[in-house]
PDB file of C-alpha atoms and ligand atoms in Angstrom:
ATOM      1  CA  MET J  23     -12.966 -15.129   8.017  1.00  0.00           C
ATOM      2  CA  ILE J  24      -9.486 -13.382   7.281  1.00  0.00           C
ATOM      3  CA  ASP J  25      -5.977 -14.231   7.045  1.00  0.00           C
ATOM      4  CA  PHE J  26      -3.819 -11.911   5.560  1.00  0.00           C
ATOM      5  CA  HIS J  27      -0.737 -13.688   5.720  1.00  0.00           C
ATOM      6  CA  ALA J  28      -0.616 -17.393   5.228  1.00  0.00           C
ATOM      7  CA  HIS J  29       2.242 -19.599   3.436  1.00  0.00           C
ATOM      8  CA  LEU J  30      -0.292 -21.689   1.942  1.00  0.00           C
ATOM      9  CA  ASP J  31       2.708 -23.329  -0.714  1.00  0.00           C
ATOM     10  CA  LEU J  32       4.469 -24.298   2.469  1.00  0.00           C
ATOM     11  CA  TYR J  33       1.559 -26.865   4.104  1.00  0.00           C
ATOM     12  CA  PRO J  34       2.322 -30.383   3.209  1.00  0.00           C
ATOM     13  CA  ASP J  35      -0.849 -30.658   1.343  1.00  0.00           C
ATOM     14  CA  PRO J  36      -1.532 -27.489   0.077  1.00  0.00           C
ATOM     15  CA  SER J  37      -4.472 -28.264  -2.061  1.00  0.00           C
ATOM     16  CA  SER J  38      -6.388 -29.774   0.710  1.00  0.00           C
ATOM     17  CA  VAL J  39      -5.709 -26.220   2.991  1.00  0.00           C
ATOM     18  CA  ILE J  40      -7.134 -24.426   0.143  1.00  0.00           C
ATOM     19  CA  GLN J  41     -10.170 -26.491  -0.155  1.00  0.00           C
ATOM     20  CA  ARG J  42     -11.060 -26.141   3.307  1.00  0.00           C
ATOM     21  CA  CYS J  43     -10.324 -22.272   3.068  1.00  0.00           C
ATOM     22  CA  THR J  44     -12.812 -22.248   0.213  1.00  0.00           C
ATOM     23  CA  GLU J  45     -15.618 -24.179   2.020  1.00  0.00           C
ATOM     24  CA  LEU J  46     -15.059 -21.767   5.111  1.00  0.00           C
ATOM     25  CA  GLY J  47     -15.059 -18.626   2.477  1.00  0.00           C
ATOM     26  CA  ILE J  48     -11.677 -17.224   4.175  1.00  0.00           C
ATOM     27  CA  TYR J  49     -10.190 -14.729   2.380  1.00  0.00           C
ATOM     28  CA  VAL J  50      -6.580 -15.448   2.080  1.00  0.00           C
ATOM     29  CA  LEU J  51      -3.440 -13.418   1.349  1.00  0.00           C
ATOM     30  CA  SER J  52      -0.980 -16.156   0.055  1.00  0.00           C
ATOM     31  CA  VAL J  53       2.359 -14.829   0.298  1.00  0.00           C
ATOM     32  CA  THR J  54       5.549 -16.545  -1.128  1.00  0.00           C
ATOM     33  CA  THR J  55       8.985 -16.336  -0.084  1.00  0.00           C
ATOM     34  CA  THR J  56      10.775 -16.604  -3.522  1.00  0.00           C
ATOM     35  CA  PRO J  57       9.840 -15.054  -6.897  1.00  0.00           C
ATOM     36  CA  THR J  58      10.425 -18.378  -8.528  1.00  0.00           C
ATOM     37  CA  ALA J  59       7.407 -19.983  -6.015  1.00  0.00           C
ATOM     38  CA  TRP J  60       5.037 -17.264  -7.251  1.00  0.00           C
ATOM     39  CA  GLU J  61       3.578 -18.784 -10.411  1.00  0.00           C
ATOM     40  CA  ARG J  62       2.938 -22.334  -9.135  1.00  0.00           C
ATOM     41  CA  THR J  63       1.811 -20.660  -5.755  1.00  0.00           C
ATOM     42  CA  SER J  64      -0.650 -18.482  -7.855  1.00  0.00           C
ATOM     43  CA  ALA J  65      -1.681 -21.480  -9.703  1.00  0.00           C
ATOM     44  CA  LEU J  66      -2.915 -23.401  -6.908  1.00  0.00           C
ATOM     45  CA  ALA J  67      -5.316 -20.713  -6.040  1.00  0.00           C
ATOM     46  CA  SER J  68      -6.851 -20.065  -9.672  1.00  0.00           C
ATOM     47  CA  GLY J  69     -10.141 -19.457 -10.117  1.00  0.00           C
ATOM     48  CA  LEU J  70     -10.678 -18.613  -6.357  1.00  0.00           C
ATOM     49  CA  PRO J  71     -11.316 -14.992  -5.874  1.00  0.00           C
ATOM     50  CA  ARG J  72     -11.174 -14.803  -2.191  1.00  0.00           C
ATOM     51  CA  ILE J  73      -7.562 -16.197  -2.218  1.00  0.00           C
ATOM     52  CA  ARG J  74      -4.826 -13.786  -3.483  1.00  0.00           C
ATOM     53  CA  THR J  75      -0.853 -14.535  -4.044  1.00  0.00           C
ATOM     54  CA  ALA J  76       1.608 -11.994  -3.188  1.00  0.00           C
ATOM     55  CA  LEU J  77       5.046 -12.035  -4.901  1.00  0.00           C
ATOM     56  CA  GLY J  78       7.674 -12.087  -2.224  1.00  0.00           C
ATOM     57  CA  LEU J  79      11.173 -12.391  -1.668  1.00  0.00           C
ATOM     58  CA  HIS J  80      11.604 -13.282   2.226  1.00  0.00           C
ATOM     59  CA  PRO J  81      14.663 -10.909   4.203  1.00  0.00           C
ATOM     60  CA  GLN J  82      15.786 -14.345   5.233  1.00  0.00           C
ATOM     61  CA  LEU J  83      16.761 -15.514   1.795  1.00  0.00           C
ATOM     62  CA  ALA J  84      17.730 -11.917   0.830  1.00  0.00           C
ATOM     63  CA  GLN J  85      21.275 -13.416   0.310  1.00  0.00           C
ATOM     64  CA  GLN J  86      20.760 -16.782  -1.181  1.00  0.00           C
ATOM     65  CA  ARG J  87      17.837 -15.304  -3.669  1.00  0.00           C
ATOM     66  CA  LYS J  88      18.884 -11.877  -4.643  1.00  0.00           C
ATOM     67  CA  HIS J  89      19.464 -13.131  -8.151  1.00  0.00           C
ATOM     68  CA  GLU J  90      15.690 -13.582  -8.280  1.00  0.00           C
ATOM     69  CA  LEU J  91      14.887  -9.896  -8.514  1.00  0.00           C
ATOM     70  CA  ALA J  92      14.970  -9.795 -12.258  1.00  0.00           C
ATOM     71  CA  LEU J  93      11.877 -12.259 -12.060  1.00  0.00           C
ATOM     72  CA  PHE J  94      10.433 -10.074  -9.389  1.00  0.00           C
ATOM     73  CA  ARG J  95      10.710  -7.157 -11.683  1.00  0.00           C
ATOM     74  CA  GLU J  96       8.990  -9.754 -14.498  1.00  0.00           C
ATOM     75  CA  LEU J  97       6.328 -10.832 -12.601  1.00  0.00           C
ATOM     76  CA  ILE J  98       5.056  -7.491 -10.525  1.00  0.00           C
ATOM     77  CA  GLY J  99       2.763  -6.372 -13.504  1.00  0.00           C
ATOM     78  CA  LYS J 100       0.779  -9.642 -12.536  1.00  0.00           C
ATOM     79  CA  THR J 101      -0.533  -9.028  -8.910  1.00  0.00           C
ATOM     80  CA  GLN J 102      -1.469  -6.015  -6.816  1.00  0.00           C
ATOM     81  CA  TYR J 103      -0.219  -7.739  -3.501  1.00  0.00           C
ATOM     82  CA  ILE J 104       3.684  -8.117  -2.441  1.00  0.00           C
ATOM     83  CA  GLY J 105       4.867  -9.899   0.313  1.00  0.00           C
ATOM     84  CA  GLU J 106       6.785 -11.731   2.052  1.00  0.00           C
ATOM     85  CA  VAL J 107       9.393  -8.794   2.024  1.00  0.00           C
ATOM     86  CA  GLY J 108      11.190  -6.877   4.509  1.00  0.00           C
ATOM     87  CA  LEU J 109      13.948  -6.799   6.829  1.00  0.00           C
ATOM     88  CA  ASP J 110      15.217  -9.138   9.390  1.00  0.00           C
ATOM     89  CA  GLY J 111      17.321  -7.992  11.996  1.00  0.00           C
ATOM     90  CA  GLY J 112      17.931 -11.024  14.386  1.00  0.00           C
ATOM     91  CA  PRO J 113      21.702 -12.395  14.539  1.00  0.00           C
ATOM     92  CA  ASP J 114      21.563 -15.149  12.405  1.00  0.00           C
ATOM     93  CA  CYS J 115      20.220 -12.929   9.661  1.00  0.00           C
ATOM     94  CA  LYS J 116      22.101  -9.393  10.018  1.00  0.00           C
ATOM     95  CA  PRO J 117      25.468 -10.846   8.253  1.00  0.00           C
ATOM     96  CA  PHE J 118      24.145 -10.654   5.311  1.00  0.00           C
ATOM     97  CA  TRP J 119      22.339  -7.089   6.175  1.00  0.00           C
ATOM     98  CA  ASN J 120      23.296  -5.548   3.235  1.00  0.00           C
ATOM     99  CA  ASP J 121      21.783  -7.779   0.753  1.00  0.00           C
ATOM    100  CA  GLN J 122      18.612  -7.733   2.539  1.00  0.00           C
ATOM    101  CA  LEU J 123      18.799  -3.827   2.273  1.00  0.00           C
ATOM    102  CA  ASP J 124      19.381  -3.912  -1.477  1.00  0.00           C
ATOM    103  CA  VAL J 125      16.316  -6.644  -2.165  1.00  0.00           C
ATOM    104  CA  PHE J 126      13.982  -4.524  -0.208  1.00  0.00           C
ATOM    105  CA  HIS J 127      15.138  -1.284  -1.880  1.00  0.00           C
ATOM    106  CA  GLU J 128      14.745  -2.775  -5.108  1.00  0.00           C
ATOM    107  CA  VAL J 129      11.388  -4.134  -4.501  1.00  0.00           C
ATOM    108  CA  LEU J 130      10.052  -1.036  -2.841  1.00  0.00           C
ATOM    109  CA  GLU J 131      11.661   0.993  -6.313  1.00  0.00           C
ATOM    110  CA  HIS J 132       9.618  -1.714  -8.615  1.00  0.00           C
ATOM    111  CA  CYS J 133       6.451  -1.148  -6.633  1.00  0.00           C
ATOM    112  CA  SER J 134       6.578   2.647  -6.918  1.00  0.00           C
ATOM    113  CA  ARG J 135       7.393   1.994 -10.432  1.00  0.00           C
ATOM    114  CA  SER J 136       4.342   0.281 -10.927  1.00  0.00           C
ATOM    115  CA  GLY J 137       1.823   2.651  -9.158  1.00  0.00           C
ATOM    116  CA  GLY J 138       1.851   1.089  -5.679  1.00  0.00           C
ATOM    117  CA  LYS J 139       0.935  -2.265  -4.026  1.00  0.00           C
ATOM    118  CA  ILE J 140      -0.418  -3.867  -0.970  1.00  0.00           C
ATOM    119  CA  LEU J 141       3.125  -5.235   0.914  1.00  0.00           C
ATOM    120  CA  THR J 142       3.006  -7.270   3.966  1.00  0.00           C
ATOM    121  CA  ILE J 143       6.452  -6.965   5.897  1.00  0.00           C
ATOM    122  CA  HIS J 144       8.420  -8.981   8.059  1.00  0.00           C
ATOM    123  CA  SER J 145      10.113  -6.427  10.588  1.00  0.00           C
ATOM    124  CA  ARG J 146      11.689  -8.460  13.148  1.00  0.00           C
ATOM    125  CA  ARG J 147      14.346  -6.496  15.017  1.00  0.00           C
ATOM    126  CA  ALA J 148      14.253  -4.026  11.956  1.00  0.00           C
ATOM    127  CA  ALA J 149      11.192  -2.161  12.640  1.00  0.00           C
ATOM    128  CA  SER J 150      12.974   1.259  12.646  1.00  0.00           C
ATOM    129  CA  GLU J 151      14.901   0.479   9.503  1.00  0.00           C
ATOM    130  CA  VAL J 152      12.405  -0.857   7.836  1.00  0.00           C
ATOM    131  CA  LEU J 153      10.201   2.622   8.410  1.00  0.00           C
ATOM    132  CA  LYS J 154      13.153   4.164   7.161  1.00  0.00           C
ATOM    133  CA  CYS J 155      13.532   2.537   3.705  1.00  0.00           C
ATOM    134  CA  LEU J 156       9.170   2.840   3.533  1.00  0.00           C
ATOM    135  CA  ARG J 157      10.015   6.386   3.799  1.00  0.00           C
ATOM    136  CA  ALA J 158      12.211   6.897   0.840  1.00  0.00           C
ATOM    137  CA  TYR J 159       9.806   5.136  -1.387  1.00  0.00           C
ATOM    138  CA  PRO J 160       6.586   6.944  -0.127  1.00  0.00           C
ATOM    139  CA  SER J 161       4.476   5.825  -3.495  1.00  0.00           C
ATOM    140  CA  ALA J 162       5.193   1.960  -2.855  1.00  0.00           C
ATOM    141  CA  GLY J 163       1.649   1.135  -1.394  1.00  0.00           C
ATOM    142  CA  ILE J 164       0.033   0.592   1.655  1.00  0.00           C
ATOM    143  CA  PRO J 165       2.421  -1.349   4.061  1.00  0.00           C
ATOM    144  CA  ILE J 166       0.991  -4.034   6.065  1.00  0.00           C
ATOM    145  CA  LEU J 167       3.409  -4.699   9.157  1.00  0.00           C
ATOM    146  CA  HIS J 168       2.862  -8.588   9.911  1.00  0.00           C
ATOM    147  CA  TRP J 169       3.290  -9.978  13.559  1.00  0.00           C
ATOM    148  CA  PHE J 170       4.724  -6.575  14.389  1.00  0.00           C
ATOM    149  CA  THR J 171       7.324  -6.765  17.371  1.00  0.00           C
ATOM    150  CA  GLY J 172       8.961  -3.682  17.294  1.00  0.00           C
ATOM    151  CA  SER J 173       9.168  -0.882  20.436  1.00  0.00           C
ATOM    152  CA  HIS J 174       6.179   1.292  21.464  1.00  0.00           C
ATOM    153  CA  LYS J 175       8.103   4.082  19.851  1.00  0.00           C
ATOM    154  CA  GLU J 176       8.645   2.111  16.674  1.00  0.00           C
ATOM    155  CA  LEU J 177       4.781   1.665  16.600  1.00  0.00           C
ATOM    156  CA  ARG J 178       3.648   5.393  17.113  1.00  0.00           C
ATOM    157  CA  ASP J 179       6.121   5.740  14.082  1.00  0.00           C
ATOM    158  CA  ALA J 180       4.720   3.214  12.197  1.00  0.00           C
ATOM    159  CA  ILE J 181       1.409   4.380  12.864  1.00  0.00           C
ATOM    160  CA  ASP J 182       2.065   7.892  12.120  1.00  0.00           C
ATOM    161  CA  PHE J 183       3.723   7.061   8.418  1.00  0.00           C
ATOM    162  CA  GLY J 184       0.041   5.086   7.724  1.00  0.00           C
ATOM    163  CA  CYS J 185       1.041   1.451   8.346  1.00  0.00           C
ATOM    164  CA  TRP J 186      -1.495  -1.169   8.800  1.00  0.00           C
ATOM    165  CA  PHE J 187      -0.973  -4.323  10.830  1.00  0.00           C
ATOM    166  CA  SER J 188      -2.148  -7.999  10.698  1.00  0.00           C
ATOM    167  CA  ILE J 189      -2.151  -9.842  14.072  1.00  0.00           C
ATOM    168  CA  GLY J 190      -2.284 -13.548  14.768  1.00  0.00           C
ATOM    169  CA  PRO J 191      -3.096 -15.214  17.648  1.00  0.00           C
ATOM    170  CA  ALA J 192       0.207 -15.492  19.144  1.00  0.00           C
ATOM    171  CA  MET J 193       0.543 -11.977  19.526  1.00  0.00           C
ATOM    172  CA  LEU J 194      -2.606 -11.978  21.338  1.00  0.00           C
ATOM    173  CA  SER J 195      -0.767 -13.918  24.010  1.00  0.00           C
ATOM    174  CA  SER J 196       2.021 -11.524  24.599  1.00  0.00           C
ATOM    175  CA  ALA J 197       1.208  -8.834  27.373  1.00  0.00           C
ATOM    176  CA  LYS J 198       3.609  -6.348  25.440  1.00  0.00           C
ATOM    177  CA  SER J 199       1.656  -7.035  22.065  1.00  0.00           C
ATOM    178  CA  ARG J 200      -1.621  -6.429  23.967  1.00  0.00           C
ATOM    179  CA  GLU J 201      -0.748  -3.170  24.907  1.00  0.00           C
ATOM    180  CA  GLN J 202       0.401  -2.261  21.587  1.00  0.00           C
ATOM    181  CA  ILE J 203      -2.808  -3.443  19.836  1.00  0.00           C
ATOM    182  CA  ALA J 204      -4.813  -1.082  21.933  1.00  0.00           C
ATOM    183  CA  MET J 205      -2.956   1.630  20.309  1.00  0.00           C
ATOM    184  CA  MET J 206      -3.275   0.538  16.958  1.00  0.00           C
ATOM    185  CA  PRO J 207      -5.820   2.356  14.648  1.00  0.00           C
ATOM    186  CA  HIS J 208      -8.739  -0.054  14.453  1.00  0.00           C
ATOM    187  CA  ASP J 209      -9.508   0.838  10.950  1.00  0.00           C
ATOM    188  CA  ARG J 210      -5.864  -0.416   9.592  1.00  0.00           C
ATOM    189  CA  VAL J 211      -6.158  -3.973  11.443  1.00  0.00           C
ATOM    190  CA  LEU J 212      -6.515  -7.392   9.803  1.00  0.00           C
ATOM    191  CA  THR J 213      -6.256 -11.197  11.171  1.00  0.00           C
ATOM    192  CA  GLU J 214      -3.339 -13.464   9.714  1.00  0.00           C
ATOM    193  CA  SER J 215      -1.983 -16.998  10.522  1.00  0.00           C
ATOM    194  CA  ASP J 216       1.245 -17.013   9.278  1.00  0.00           C
ATOM    195  CA  GLY J 217       1.263 -20.811   9.095  1.00  0.00           C
ATOM    196  CA  PRO J 218       2.722 -23.131   8.747  1.00  0.00           C
ATOM    197  CA  PHE J 219       5.429 -21.329  10.599  1.00  0.00           C
ATOM    198  CA  THR J 220       3.625 -20.654  13.641  1.00  0.00           C
ATOM    199  CA  GLN J 221       2.961 -23.233  15.817  1.00  0.00           C
ATOM    200  CA  HIS J 222       0.294 -23.803  18.808  1.00  0.00           C
ATOM    201  CA  GLU J 223       0.841 -26.830  20.880  1.00  0.00           C
ATOM    202  CA  GLY J 224       3.059 -28.140  18.447  1.00  0.00           C
ATOM    203  CA  HIS J 225       0.698 -28.000  15.243  1.00  0.00           C
ATOM    204  CA  PRO J 226       1.087 -25.658  12.995  1.00  0.00           C
ATOM    205  CA  LEU J 227      -1.621 -23.114  12.490  1.00  0.00           C
ATOM    206  CA  TYR J 228      -4.258 -23.050   9.359  1.00  0.00           C
ATOM    207  CA  PRO J 229      -5.810 -20.076   7.574  1.00  0.00           C
ATOM    208  CA  TRP J 230      -9.261 -20.514   9.889  1.00  0.00           C
ATOM    209  CA  ASP J 231      -6.795 -20.408  13.111  1.00  0.00           C
ATOM    210  CA  ALA J 232      -6.498 -16.507  12.118  1.00  0.00           C
ATOM    211  CA  ASN J 233     -10.080 -16.246  13.574  1.00  0.00           C
ATOM    212  CA  ARG J 234      -8.572 -16.811  16.935  1.00  0.00           C
ATOM    213  CA  ALA J 235      -7.066 -13.207  17.256  1.00  0.00           C
ATOM    214  CA  LEU J 236     -10.852 -12.078  16.749  1.00  0.00           C
ATOM    215  CA  ASP J 237     -12.124 -12.676  20.514  1.00  0.00           C
ATOM    216  CA  GLY J 238      -8.660 -11.468  21.620  1.00  0.00           C
ATOM    217  CA  LEU J 239      -9.081  -8.250  19.609  1.00  0.00           C
ATOM    218  CA  ALA J 240     -12.331  -7.724  20.717  1.00  0.00           C
ATOM    219  CA  THR J 241     -11.601  -7.845  24.434  1.00  0.00           C
ATOM    220  CA  ILE J 242      -8.902  -5.176  23.809  1.00  0.00           C
ATOM    221  CA  TRP J 243     -11.008  -3.040  21.849  1.00  0.00           C
ATOM    222  CA  SER J 244     -14.499  -3.603  24.300  1.00  0.00           C
ATOM    223  CA  LYS J 245     -16.144  -4.448  21.322  1.00  0.00           C
ATOM    224  CA  SER J 246     -18.279  -8.126  20.843  1.00  0.00           C
ATOM    225  CA  THR J 247     -16.819 -10.395  18.413  1.00  0.00           C
ATOM    226  CA  SER J 248     -19.697  -9.858  15.809  1.00  0.00           C
ATOM    227  CA  GLU J 249     -18.687  -6.167  15.494  1.00  0.00           C
ATOM    228  CA  MET J 250     -14.882  -7.001  15.192  1.00  0.00           C
ATOM    229  CA  LYS J 251     -15.654  -9.401  12.782  1.00  0.00           C
ATOM    230  CA  ILE J 252     -17.443  -6.874  10.722  1.00  0.00           C
ATOM    231  CA  GLU J 253     -14.964  -4.075  11.243  1.00  0.00           C
ATOM    232  CA  LEU J 254     -12.035  -6.428  10.082  1.00  0.00           C
ATOM    233  CA  HIS J 255     -14.065  -6.925   6.508  1.00  0.00           C
ATOM    234  CA  GLN J 256     -14.867  -3.374   5.973  1.00  0.00           C
ATOM    235  CA  ASN J 257     -11.338  -3.119   6.633  1.00  0.00           C
ATOM    236  CA  LEU J 258     -10.036  -5.468   4.086  1.00  0.00           C
ATOM    237  CA  LYS J 259     -12.864  -3.967   1.506  1.00  0.00           C
ATOM    238  CA  ARG J 260     -11.240  -0.499   1.886  1.00  0.00           C
ATOM    239  CA  LEU J 261      -7.838  -1.985   1.373  1.00  0.00           C
ATOM    240  CA  GLY J 262      -9.141  -3.873  -1.900  1.00  0.00           C
ATOM    241  CA  THR J 263     -10.493  -0.689  -3.148  1.00  0.00           C
ATOM    242  CA  SER J 264      -7.860   1.350  -2.885  1.00  0.00           C
ATOM    243  CA  VAL J 265      -6.174  -0.767  -5.386  1.00  0.00           C
ATOM    244  CA  LEU J 266      -8.827  -1.181  -7.756  1.00  0.00           C
ATOM    245  CA  GLU J 267      -8.910   2.740  -7.306  1.00  0.00           C
ATOM    246  CA  LYS J 268      -5.272   3.124  -9.043  1.00  0.00           C
TER     247      LYS J 268
HETATM  248 MN1   MN P 313       5.446 -15.154   7.152  1.00  0.00          MN
END
């Protein structure tokens, strides 16, 4: 089981969620929204090789937390995983668009300087702008667009650029997303929960809920669920190897 985008530190009781993940053998990318959160979030998963903690600065917090870029720079050598980072073009975030751009550019610059990272990227209403930034830093690493909601054209551009995608159960309930998933390269896809932000019937999703995307993916790609599972694990392994090879 793979959850490549979860906010473990934001559950009311992170330890019990982590314990369950360990029991179920789930591979989790535990993302953070501020550099300040990284050390204690990383400590939660200490000694648990299937849980990796990504260093992030969420675009929605760019204005409020841009001063934490100094800490971001200090910590970047401690992890191969970066996120949640990116851009948000929604009306609530547009007022501090320039702060978002400054933060994302600096993040990508640091990723390039440290030899490339694996990045989980937020691109709500900003997929074209995210791609533009990524093109400016071709050595930043491997970009994974989490919960992609851009246009078909933006999706084609992202695929051409080499982006990966992480897909949660919520995407499978949208007809447009299902159409787009069909266009995605099978060898560049992973599952995610985006819990606890994402909810289903009033309850937050947990990392094990990422698995509910499997059946949907299998249906779209005319595979069995077990074939799907094997492919996703191969993808994860290839992604991990790409980091180790650096
Ligand atoms: Mn998220």
